[in-house]
């Protein structure tokens, strides 16, 4: 019978920090977390992977409802098994932080169970450096919020108020979020998440007890 141990992948340099019946969590030296979960039972997806466009619409909307933004989504088959992968951006959950949290996810959905691998990293310390550097390169191509006039900041309180207002705005996919920027910022959390997710997809293997599972399908 399939279990959380039926899916394995490369975890070089990762340390196990949680071992539960249906969950494993590892963290590496770059503070990138790898979380594997195994859900038994029929999954909630209102689509299946014969319709990748429906998957994109569903997760784009779900991400926006959680005040995030979907950066990308693509099919990710594992040894002939249907898979789906995506990368998402949210605001950091750390109180007072202006940084971002990045999550890469691999789903392997079956008729009666699902494997999910999250690769997660949070921006810490100096934030916004990737965005600032790419903004200089992009120049006028960088998307700007429409405003009647350039704001004048007279003191720290006004600056804090401006940042607080910005935190309430919906997140957007920026030019600096593009995968082509990862090589220039290899230690950025987004680059680390993409690299970690790619490694999971490239090395993932299913044990024999999971190879006979039927793919997830919905009635049409």
Backbone as CSV, one residue per row, in Angstrom:
resi,resn,N_x,N_y,N_z,CA_x,CA_y,CA_z,C_x,C_y,C_z
1,UNK,0.842,-1.201,0.000,0.000,0.000,0.000,0.876,1.249,0.000
2,UNK,0.494,2.241,-0.814,1.277,3.467,-0.907,1.269,4.221,0.420
3,UNK,2.368,4.926,0.684,2.500,5.734,1.900,3.395,6.921,1.584
4,UNK,3.654,7.745,2.575,4.506,8.914,2.380,5.905,8.497,1.942
5,UNK,6.321,7.281,2.302,7.652,6.807,1.941,7.724,6.248,0.525
6,UNK,6.590,6.248,-0.191,6.574,5.711,-1.554,7.164,6.674,-2.575
7,UNK,7.347,7.926,-2.202,7.965,8.913,-3.092,9.296,9.352,-2.499
8,UNK,10.343,9.221,-3.282,11.671,9.652,-2.843,12.260,10.604,-3.890
9,UNK,13.198,11.439,-3.458,13.889,12.369,-4.353,15.190,12.800,-3.688
10,UNK,16.043,13.451,-4.460,17.366,13.842,-3.969,17.254,14.860,-2.844
11,UNK,17.835,14.534,-1.711,17.815,15.424,-0.552,19.229,15.687,-0.045
12,UNK,20.167,15.736,-0.976,21.553,16.020,-0.614,21.637,17.329,0.173
13,UNK,22.374,17.303,1.277,22.604,18.478,2.134,21.356,18.909,2.910
14,UNK,20.313,18.095,2.910,19.100,18.428,3.664,19.042,17.635,4.974
15,UNK,18.540,18.271,6.008,18.422,17.634,7.316,16.953,17.427,7.650
16,UNK,16.609,16.217,8.064,15.231,15.905,8.444,14.886,16.609,9.749
17,UNK,13.810,17.409,9.744,13.404,18.128,10.953,12.007,17.723,11.421
18,UNK,11.265,17.014,10.603,9.954,16.512,11.027,9.692,15.172,10.366
19,UNK,9.252,14.207,11.198,8.943,12.863,10.717,7.590,12.468,11.299
20,UNK,6.547,12.531,10.471,5.202,12.189,10.909,4.644,11.113,9.987
21,UNK,3.473,10.604,10.319,2.907,9.485,9.573,2.694,9.815,8.101
22,UNK,2.234,11.029,7.823,1.941,11.407,6.435,2.741,12.630,5.976
23,UNK,3.805,12.965,6.705,4.568,14.171,6.376,6.029,14.015,6.743
24,UNK,6.889,14.565,5.890,8.323,14.675,6.169,8.743,16.102,5.815
25,UNK,9.613,16.705,6.625,10.150,18.031,6.320,11.655,17.997,6.492
26,UNK,12.350,18.509,5.469,13.802,18.641,5.502,14.166,20.107,5.260
27,UNK,15.284,20.552,5.820,15.772,21.913,5.600,17.260,21.836,5.270
28,UNK,17.699,22.639,4.288,19.117,22.621,3.925,19.844,23.851,4.479
29,UNK,21.114,23.969,4.168,21.940,25.053,4.724,21.494,26.427,4.259
30,UNK,20.815,26.504,3.105,20.301,27.780,2.600,18.926,28.117,3.172
31,UNK,18.477,27.338,4.147,17.174,27.517,4.814,16.008,27.335,3.834
32,UNK,16.218,26.449,2.873,15.144,26.060,1.966,14.502,24.795,2.519
33,UNK,13.197,24.848,2.730,12.473,23.700,3.285,11.894,22.846,2.167
34,UNK,11.960,21.532,2.348,11.338,20.567,1.449,10.318,19.787,2.275
35,UNK,9.045,19.932,1.911,7.991,19.263,2.689,7.234,18.282,1.802
36,UNK,7.255,17.028,2.189,6.538,15.974,1.467,5.317,15.571,2.283
37,UNK,4.140,15.598,1.649,2.917,15.154,2.314,2.224,14.110,1.449
38,UNK,1.517,13.199,2.109,0.760,12.157,1.432,-0.666,12.212,1.959
39,UNK,-1.606,12.523,1.057,-3.020,12.624,1.423,-3.765,11.407,0.903
40,UNK,-4.374,10.673,1.818,-5.157,9.495,1.453,-6.614,9.891,1.246
41,UNK,-7.272,9.298,0.247,-8.662,9.618,-0.031,-8.806,10.422,-1.309
42,UNK,-10.033,10.625,-1.749,-10.305,11.366,-2.981,-9.925,12.829,-2.781
43,UNK,-9.186,13.412,-3.711,-8.733,14.791,-3.565,-9.803,15.758,-4.060
44,UNK,-9.660,17.025,-3.702,-10.708,18.014,-3.943,-10.642,18.656,-5.317
45,UNK,-9.621,18.391,-6.117,-9.463,19.076,-7.387,-10.714,18.998,-8.257
46,UNK,-11.216,20.128,-8.772,-12.364,20.115,-9.695,-11.927,19.932,-11.148
47,UNK,-10.720,19.493,-11.362,-10.153,19.291,-12.695,-9.214,18.091,-12.616
48,UNK,-8.784,17.608,-13.762,-7.711,16.622,-13.773,-6.666,17.069,-14.789
49,UNK,-5.577,16.331,-14.876,-4.443,16.814,-15.661,-4.552,16.522,-17.151
50,UNK,-5.723,16.056,-17.586,-5.978,16.038,-19.029,-6.346,17.433,-19.514
51,UNK,-6.574,18.371,-18.577,-6.936,19.748,-18.920,-6.014,20.710,-18.163
52,UNK,-4.779,20.902,-18.639,-3.830,21.763,-17.928,-4.280,23.211,-17.825
53,UNK,-5.086,23.677,-18.777,-5.574,25.062,-18.700,-6.476,25.255,-17.484
54,UNK,-7.306,24.257,-17.185,-8.176,24.333,-16.010,-7.346,24.383,-14.734
55,UNK,-6.232,23.662,-14.718,-5.349,23.680,-13.547,-4.773,25.075,-13.341
56,UNK,-4.357,25.713,-14.434,-3.803,27.063,-14.321,-4.835,28.055,-13.814
57,UNK,-6.046,27.994,-14.339,-7.111,28.907,-13.908,-7.418,28.696,-12.431
58,UNK,-7.523,27.436,-12.020,-7.875,27.125,-10.629,-6.821,27.670,-9.666
59,UNK,-5.553,27.392,-9.929,-4.523,27.797,-8.975,-4.195,29.286,-9.057
60,UNK,-4.381,29.892,-10.207,-4.206,31.344,-10.289,-5.242,32.036,-9.389
61,UNK,-6.491,31.588,-9.468,-7.556,32.188,-8.661,-7.350,31.893,-7.180
62,UNK,-6.983,30.656,-6.862,-6.782,30.299,-5.453,-5.633,31.103,-4.849
63,UNK,-4.565,31.272,-5.613,-3.417,32.041,-5.135,-3.806,33.498,-4.893
64,UNK,-4.556,34.088,-5.814,-4.995,35.476,-5.658,-5.892,35.637,-4.439
65,UNK,-6.747,34.642,-4.178,-7.620,34.703,-3.008,-6.818,34.688,-1.714
66,UNK,-5.617,34.112,-1.763,-4.738,34.083,-0.590,-3.691,35.188,-0.644
67,UNK,-3.970,36.232,-1.458,-3.156,37.439,-1.550,-1.750,37.153,-2.082
68,UNK,-1.669,36.163,-2.971,-0.405,35.858,-3.617,-0.525,35.977,-5.120
69,UNK,0.494,35.487,-5.830,0.464,35.505,-7.285,1.168,34.249,-7.797
70,UNK,0.574,33.622,-8.795,1.178,32.459,-9.423,2.205,32.936,-10.443
71,UNK,3.428,32.464,-10.323,4.488,32.872,-11.236,4.568,31.964,-12.454
72,UNK,4.297,30.685,-12.265,4.325,29.753,-13.383,3.675,28.435,-12.983
73,UNK,3.237,27.677,-13.977,2.683,26.347,-13.764,2.911,25.536,-15.029
74,UNK,3.247,24.263,-14.864,3.567,23.440,-16.020,3.416,21.958,-15.674
75,UNK,3.170,21.110,-16.689,3.105,19.668,-16.445,4.471,19.155,-15.982
76,UNK,4.472,18.198,-15.057,5.727,17.651,-14.540,5.567,16.146,-14.326
77,UNK,5.521,15.375,-15.413,5.366,13.921,-15.273,6.584,13.293,-14.606
78,UNK,6.337,12.281,-13.776,7.395,11.563,-13.069,7.335,10.097,-13.488
79,UNK,8.303,9.659,-14.255,8.387,8.257,-14.677,7.064,7.763,-15.246
80,UNK,6.466,8.552,-16.119,5.222,8.154,-16.757,3.968,8.458,-15.966
81,UNK,4.120,8.996,-14.761,2.975,9.350,-13.913,2.670,10.836,-14.086
82,UNK,1.405,11.186,-14.203,1.021,12.589,-14.359,1.438,13.418,-13.146
83,UNK,1.993,14.587,-13.420,2.369,15.495,-12.353,2.137,16.931,-12.770
84,UNK,2.013,17.806,-11.787,1.808,19.227,-12.022,2.743,20.001,-11.108
85,UNK,3.390,21.028,-11.642,4.300,21.841,-10.834,3.954,23.313,-10.988
86,UNK,4.181,24.081,-9.927,3.926,25.512,-9.965,4.829,26.252,-9.003
87,UNK,5.018,27.540,-9.271,5.802,28.408,-8.388,4.938,29.609,-8.035
88,UNK,4.919,29.965,-6.742,4.009,30.990,-6.238,4.767,31.977,-5.350
89,UNK,4.255,33.207,-5.298,4.858,34.271,-4.479,3.817,34.828,-3.518
90,UNK,4.199,34.947,-2.252,3.341,35.536,-1.229,4.170,36.529,-0.410
91,UNK,3.498,37.322,0.378,4.232,38.173,1.315,4.745,37.304,2.457
92,UNK,5.906,37.665,2.972,6.493,36.922,4.084,5.552,36.938,5.281
93,UNK,5.385,35.791,5.962,4.532,35.760,7.150,5.186,36.381,8.383
94,UNK,6.467,36.715,8.302,7.165,37.296,9.450,6.609,38.682,9.767
95,UNK,6.259,38.953,11.017,5.705,40.264,11.382,6.644,41.407,11.009
96,UNK,6.100,42.415,10.334,6.878,43.590,9.974,7.794,43.423,8.784
97,UNK,7.851,42.217,8.212,8.756,41.985,7.085,8.186,42.562,5.791
98,UNK,9.066,43.098,4.957,8.681,43.568,3.625,9.132,42.583,2.546
99,UNK,9.630,41.435,2.981,10.122,40.431,2.059,9.014,39.556,1.497
100,UNK,9.414,38.635,0.638,8.495,37.725,-0.015,8.786,36.287,0.404
101,UNK,7.764,35.468,0.310,7.899,34.030,0.512,7.622,33.355,-0.826
102,UNK,8.443,32.385,-1.186,8.312,31.701,-2.467,8.077,30.220,-2.221
103,UNK,7.147,29.658,-2.967,6.786,28.256,-2.794,6.723,27.582,-4.158
104,UNK,7.501,26.538,-4.318,7.403,25.686,-5.494,6.707,24.400,-5.083
105,UNK,5.771,23.928,-5.882,4.987,22.747,-5.509,4.968,21.743,-6.653
106,UNK,5.140,20.482,-6.299,4.932,19.364,-7.208,3.773,18.534,-6.675
107,UNK,2.770,18.309,-7.529,1.645,17.445,-7.172,1.681,16.186,-8.028
108,UNK,1.451,15.047,-7.413,1.238,13.791,-8.121,-0.134,13.276,-7.688
109,UNK,-1.175,13.547,-8.462,-2.544,13.198,-8.040,-2.985,11.829,-8.573
110,UNK,-3.588,11.055,-7.691,-4.139,9.761,-8.069,-5.615,9.706,-7.685
111,UNK,-6.274,8.643,-8.072,-7.708,8.549,-7.844,-8.058,8.541,-6.352
112,UNK,-7.212,7.908,-5.547,-7.531,7.768,-4.125,-6.464,8.335,-3.195
113,UNK,-5.517,9.076,-3.724,-4.486,9.659,-2.865,-3.704,10.699,-3.662
114,UNK,-2.819,11.404,-2.976,-2.002,12.415,-3.662,-0.699,12.640,-2.897
115,UNK,0.391,12.744,-3.646,1.668,13.178,-3.094,1.847,14.659,-3.423
116,UNK,2.383,15.412,-2.474,2.664,16.820,-2.709,4.016,17.161,-2.096
117,UNK,4.864,17.817,-2.883,6.162,18.268,-2.388,6.212,19.788,-2.488
118,UNK,6.418,20.456,-1.358,6.600,21.907,-1.318,8.071,22.227,-1.121
119,UNK,8.588,23.145,-1.921,9.934,23.674,-1.727,9.760,25.148,-1.396
120,UNK,10.161,25.569,-0.192,9.799,26.892,0.313,11.011,27.658,0.828
121,UNK,11.035,28.959,0.557,12.083,29.832,1.089,11.504,31.224,1.287
122,UNK,11.984,31.908,2.322,11.495,33.242,2.674,12.625,34.241,2.570
123,UNK,12.320,35.391,1.986,13.298,36.468,1.866,13.603,37.035,3.251
124,UNK,14.885,37.165,3.580,15.296,37.685,4.885,16.397,38.717,4.703
125,UNK,16.639,39.495,5.754,17.687,40.505,5.669,17.304,41.613,4.705
126,UNK,18.266,42.072,3.909,17.989,43.115,2.911,17.080,42.549,1.819
127,UNK,15.950,43.187,1.610,14.983,42.704,0.629,14.884,43.683,-0.548
128,UNK,14.378,43.170,-1.666,14.133,44.024,-2.821,15.327,44.264,-3.718
129,UNK,16.485,43.646,-3.427,17.680,43.915,-4.231,17.531,43.351,-5.646
130,UNK,16.933,42.180,-5.762,16.719,41.593,-7.100,15.798,42.493,-7.913
131,UNK,14.714,42.934,-7.310,13.768,43.800,-8.003,14.432,45.110,-8.421
132,UNK,15.218,45.700,-7.516,15.850,46.984,-7.819,16.842,46.859,-8.973
133,UNK,17.616,45.781,-8.977,18.606,45.598,-10.036,17.946,45.400,-11.393
134,UNK,16.898,44.580,-11.426,16.212,44.326,-12.696,15.438,45.567,-13.134
135,UNK,14.951,46.352,-12.188,14.235,47.582,-12.528,15.149,48.538,-13.293
136,UNK,16.418,48.628,-12.880,17.371,49.493,-13.569,17.574,49.016,-15.002
137,UNK,17.656,47.691,-15.177,17.858,47.133,-16.513,16.624,47.349,-17.388
138,UNK,15.445,47.143,-16.815,14.198,47.236,-17.585,13.834,48.679,-17.924
139,UNK,14.173,49.612,-17.050,13.857,51.014,-17.292,12.368,51.247,-17.436
140,UNK,11.973,51.840,-18.536,10.562,52.192,-18.747,9.667,50.967,-18.918
141,UNK,10.250,49.786,-19.129,9.443,48.576,-19.283,8.912,48.072,-17.945
142,UNK,9.487,48.544,-16.856,9.070,48.081,-15.531,7.648,48.556,-15.244
143,UNK,6.742,47.675,-14.828,5.356,48.090,-14.556,5.266,48.975,-13.330
144,UNK,4.647,50.121,-13.464,4.515,51.069,-12.371,3.048,51.277,-12.038
145,UNK,2.775,51.533,-10.756,1.407,51.847,-10.349,1.043,53.235,-10.855
146,UNK,-0.148,53.390,-11.432,-0.563,54.725,-11.871,-0.760,55.649,-10.674
147,UNK,-0.256,56.868,-10.775,-0.439,57.823,-9.694,-0.426,59.235,-10.282
148,UNK,-1.134,60.107,-9.627,-1.275,61.460,-10.154,0.028,62.242,-10.043
149,UNK,0.800,61.970,-8.997,2.039,62.714,-8.813,3.005,61.889,-7.978
150,UNK,4.283,62.203,-8.083,5.294,61.498,-7.303,5.156,61.922,-5.834
151,UNK,5.044,60.955,-4.903,4.854,61.327,-3.506,6.095,61.976,-2.903
152,UNK,5.879,62.916,-2.022,6.964,63.573,-1.304,6.958,63.037,0.128
153,UNK,8.087,62.446,0.554,8.196,61.853,1.883,8.980,62.813,2.775
154,UNK,8.350,63.266,3.848,8.970,64.269,4.716,9.606,63.686,5.976
155,UNK,9.184,62.479,6.387,9.720,61.907,7.615,9.520,60.390,7.608
156,UNK,10.053,59.728,8.647,9.985,58.265,8.731,8.547,57.781,8.865
157,UNK,7.727,58.543,9.581,6.334,58.132,9.759,5.603,58.077,8.413
158,UNK,5.846,59.055,7.570,5.206,59.064,6.249,5.737,57.921,5.381
159,UNK,7.029,57.609,5.529,7.607,56.501,4.778,6.988,55.178,5.237
160,UNK,6.850,55.002,6.561,6.237,53.781,7.088,4.789,53.655,6.628
161,UNK,4.082,54.784,6.592,2.688,54.760,6.141,2.594,54.359,4.673
162,UNK,3.548,54.840,3.862,3.550,54.484,2.449,3.802,52.985,2.271
163,UNK,4.746,52.432,3.061,5.026,51.001,2.967,3.819,50.185,3.448
164,UNK,3.153,50.650,4.504,1.981,49.944,5.012,0.876,49.903,3.954
165,UNK,0.722,50.991,3.228,-0.276,51.036,2.163,0.086,50.066,1.045
166,UNK,1.373,49.988,0.747,1.829,49.078,-0.311,1.579,47.626,0.065
167,UNK,1.686,47.312,1.362,1.460,45.939,1.813,0.023,45.492,1.587
168,UNK,-0.879,46.434,1.473,-2.271,46.088,1.255,-2.629,45.856,-0.200
169,UNK,-1.713,46.166,-1.111,-1.999,46.001,-2.528,-1.783,44.555,-2.957
170,UNK,-2.505,44.114,-3.972,-2.290,42.753,-4.497,-0.888,42.617,-5.066
171,UNK,-0.306,41.443,-4.893,1.000,41.188,-5.482,0.882,41.039,-6.997
172,UNK,1.973,41.331,-7.689,2.008,41.193,-9.148,3.216,40.352,-9.542
173,UNK,3.128,39.785,-10.718,4.284,39.109,-11.290,5.156,40.189,-11.929
174,UNK,6.387,40.319,-11.454,7.293,41.369,-11.916,8.325,40.794,-12.884
175,UNK,8.945,41.646,-13.698,10.023,41.166,-14.585,11.137,40.455,-13.817
176,UNK,11.394,40.877,-12.591,12.448,40.257,-11.791,12.087,38.851,-11.330
177,UNK,10.821,38.462,-11.445,10.397,37.112,-11.070,10.677,36.095,-12.167
178,UNK,11.075,36.560,-13.343,11.294,35.660,-14.470,12.461,34.722,-14.196
179,UNK,12.327,33.486,-14.662,13.369,32.479,-14.436,14.699,32.869,-15.066
180,UNK,14.678,33.705,-16.100,15.930,34.105,-16.749,16.807,34.943,-15.819
181,UNK,16.227,35.473,-14.744,16.997,36.275,-13.794,17.670,35.412,-12.722
182,UNK,17.307,34.146,-12.634,17.828,33.304,-11.562,19.345,33.179,-11.593
183,UNK,19.921,33.079,-12.795,21.373,32.900,-12.902,22.140,34.086,-12.334
184,UNK,21.545,35.276,-12.410,22.201,36.475,-11.884,22.047,36.600,-10.370
185,UNK,21.089,35.873,-9.805,20.821,35.938,-8.361,20.654,34.516,-7.822
186,UNK,21.714,33.703,-7.882,21.590,32.281,-7.537,21.214,32.016,-6.085
187,UNK,21.500,32.954,-5.177,21.183,32.748,-3.759,19.877,33.413,-3.344
188,UNK,19.183,34.026,-4.287,17.883,34.613,-3.971,16.894,33.493,-3.678
189,UNK,15.968,33.680,-2.718,15.014,32.618,-2.381,14.242,32.068,-3.571
190,UNK,13.854,32.937,-4.508,13.120,32.447,-5.675,13.991,31.534,-6.521
191,UNK,15.254,31.915,-6.727,16.178,31.075,-7.494,16.387,29.738,-6.796
192,UNK,16.538,29.760,-5.474,16.745,28.536,-4.709,15.515,27.629,-4.773
193,UNK,14.343,28.224,-4.726,13.115,27.432,-4.811,12.985,26.787,-6.187
194,UNK,13.218,27.557,-7.229,13.131,26.983,-8.582,14.143,25.837,-8.750
195,UNK,15.369,26.056,-8.290,16.396,25.023,-8.426,16.029,23.782,-7.609
196,UNK,15.512,24.001,-6.411,15.117,22.875,-5.567,13.970,22.088,-6.170
197,UNK,12.979,22.798,-6.710,11.842,22.128,-7.340,12.295,21.343,-8.567
198,UNK,13.178,21.929,-9.362,13.683,21.233,-10.548,14.426,19.958,-10.155
199,UNK,15.171,20.014,-9.050,15.901,18.832,-8.602,14.931,17.747,-8.131
200,UNK,13.881,18.148,-7.430,12.869,17.178,-6.996,12.261,16.476,-8.207
201,UNK,11.860,17.263,-9.207,11.214,16.696,-10.391,12.170,15.761,-11.134
202,UNK,13.437,16.160,-11.229,14.405,15.370,-12.001,14.774,14.060,-11.317
203,UNK,14.668,14.009,-9.990,15.146,12.833,-9.260,14.038,12.026,-8.589
204,UNK,12.797,12.488,-8.661,11.697,11.805,-7.967,11.475,10.398,-8.516
205,UNK,11.232,9.476,-7.603,10.946,8.093,-7.965,9.825,7.565,-7.088
206,UNK,8.965,6.745,-7.695,7.889,6.103,-6.949,8.265,4.658,-6.666
207,UNK,7.987,4.225,-5.450,8.245,2.842,-5.071,7.251,1.916,-5.770
208,UNK,7.563,0.632,-5.868,6.654,-0.311,-6.519,5.239,-0.303,-5.958
209,UNK,5.073,-0.021,-4.654,3.725,-0.047,-4.072,2.847,1.103,-4.548
210,UNK,3.431,2.089,-5.279,2.642,3.226,-5.781,2.517,3.223,-7.298
211,UNK,3.138,2.302,-7.962,3.171,2.343,-9.419,1.871,1.863,-10.060
212,UNK,1.028,1.205,-9.310,-0.237,0.744,-9.878,-1.405,1.672,-9.587
213,UNK,-1.130,2.820,-8.985,-2.205,3.751,-8.645,-2.827,4.342,-9.910
214,UNK,-4.144,4.526,-9.881,-4.860,5.089,-11.025,-4.788,6.618,-10.995
215,UNK,-4.669,7.268,-12.146,-4.599,8.734,-12.178,-5.925,9.370,-11.764
216,UNK,-5.815,10.558,-11.204,-7.009,11.305,-10.819,-7.818,11.711,-12.048
217,UNK,-9.129,11.437,-12.036,-10.024,11.812,-13.102,-11.330,12.332,-12.516
218,UNK,-11.941,13.296,-13.189,-13.253,13.783,-12.782,-14.269,13.404,-13.861
219,UNK,-15.516,13.307,-13.476,-16.576,12.974,-14.427,-16.925,14.195,-15.235
220,UNK,-17.084,14.014,-16.530,-17.442,15.119,-17.405,-18.768,14.832,-18.110
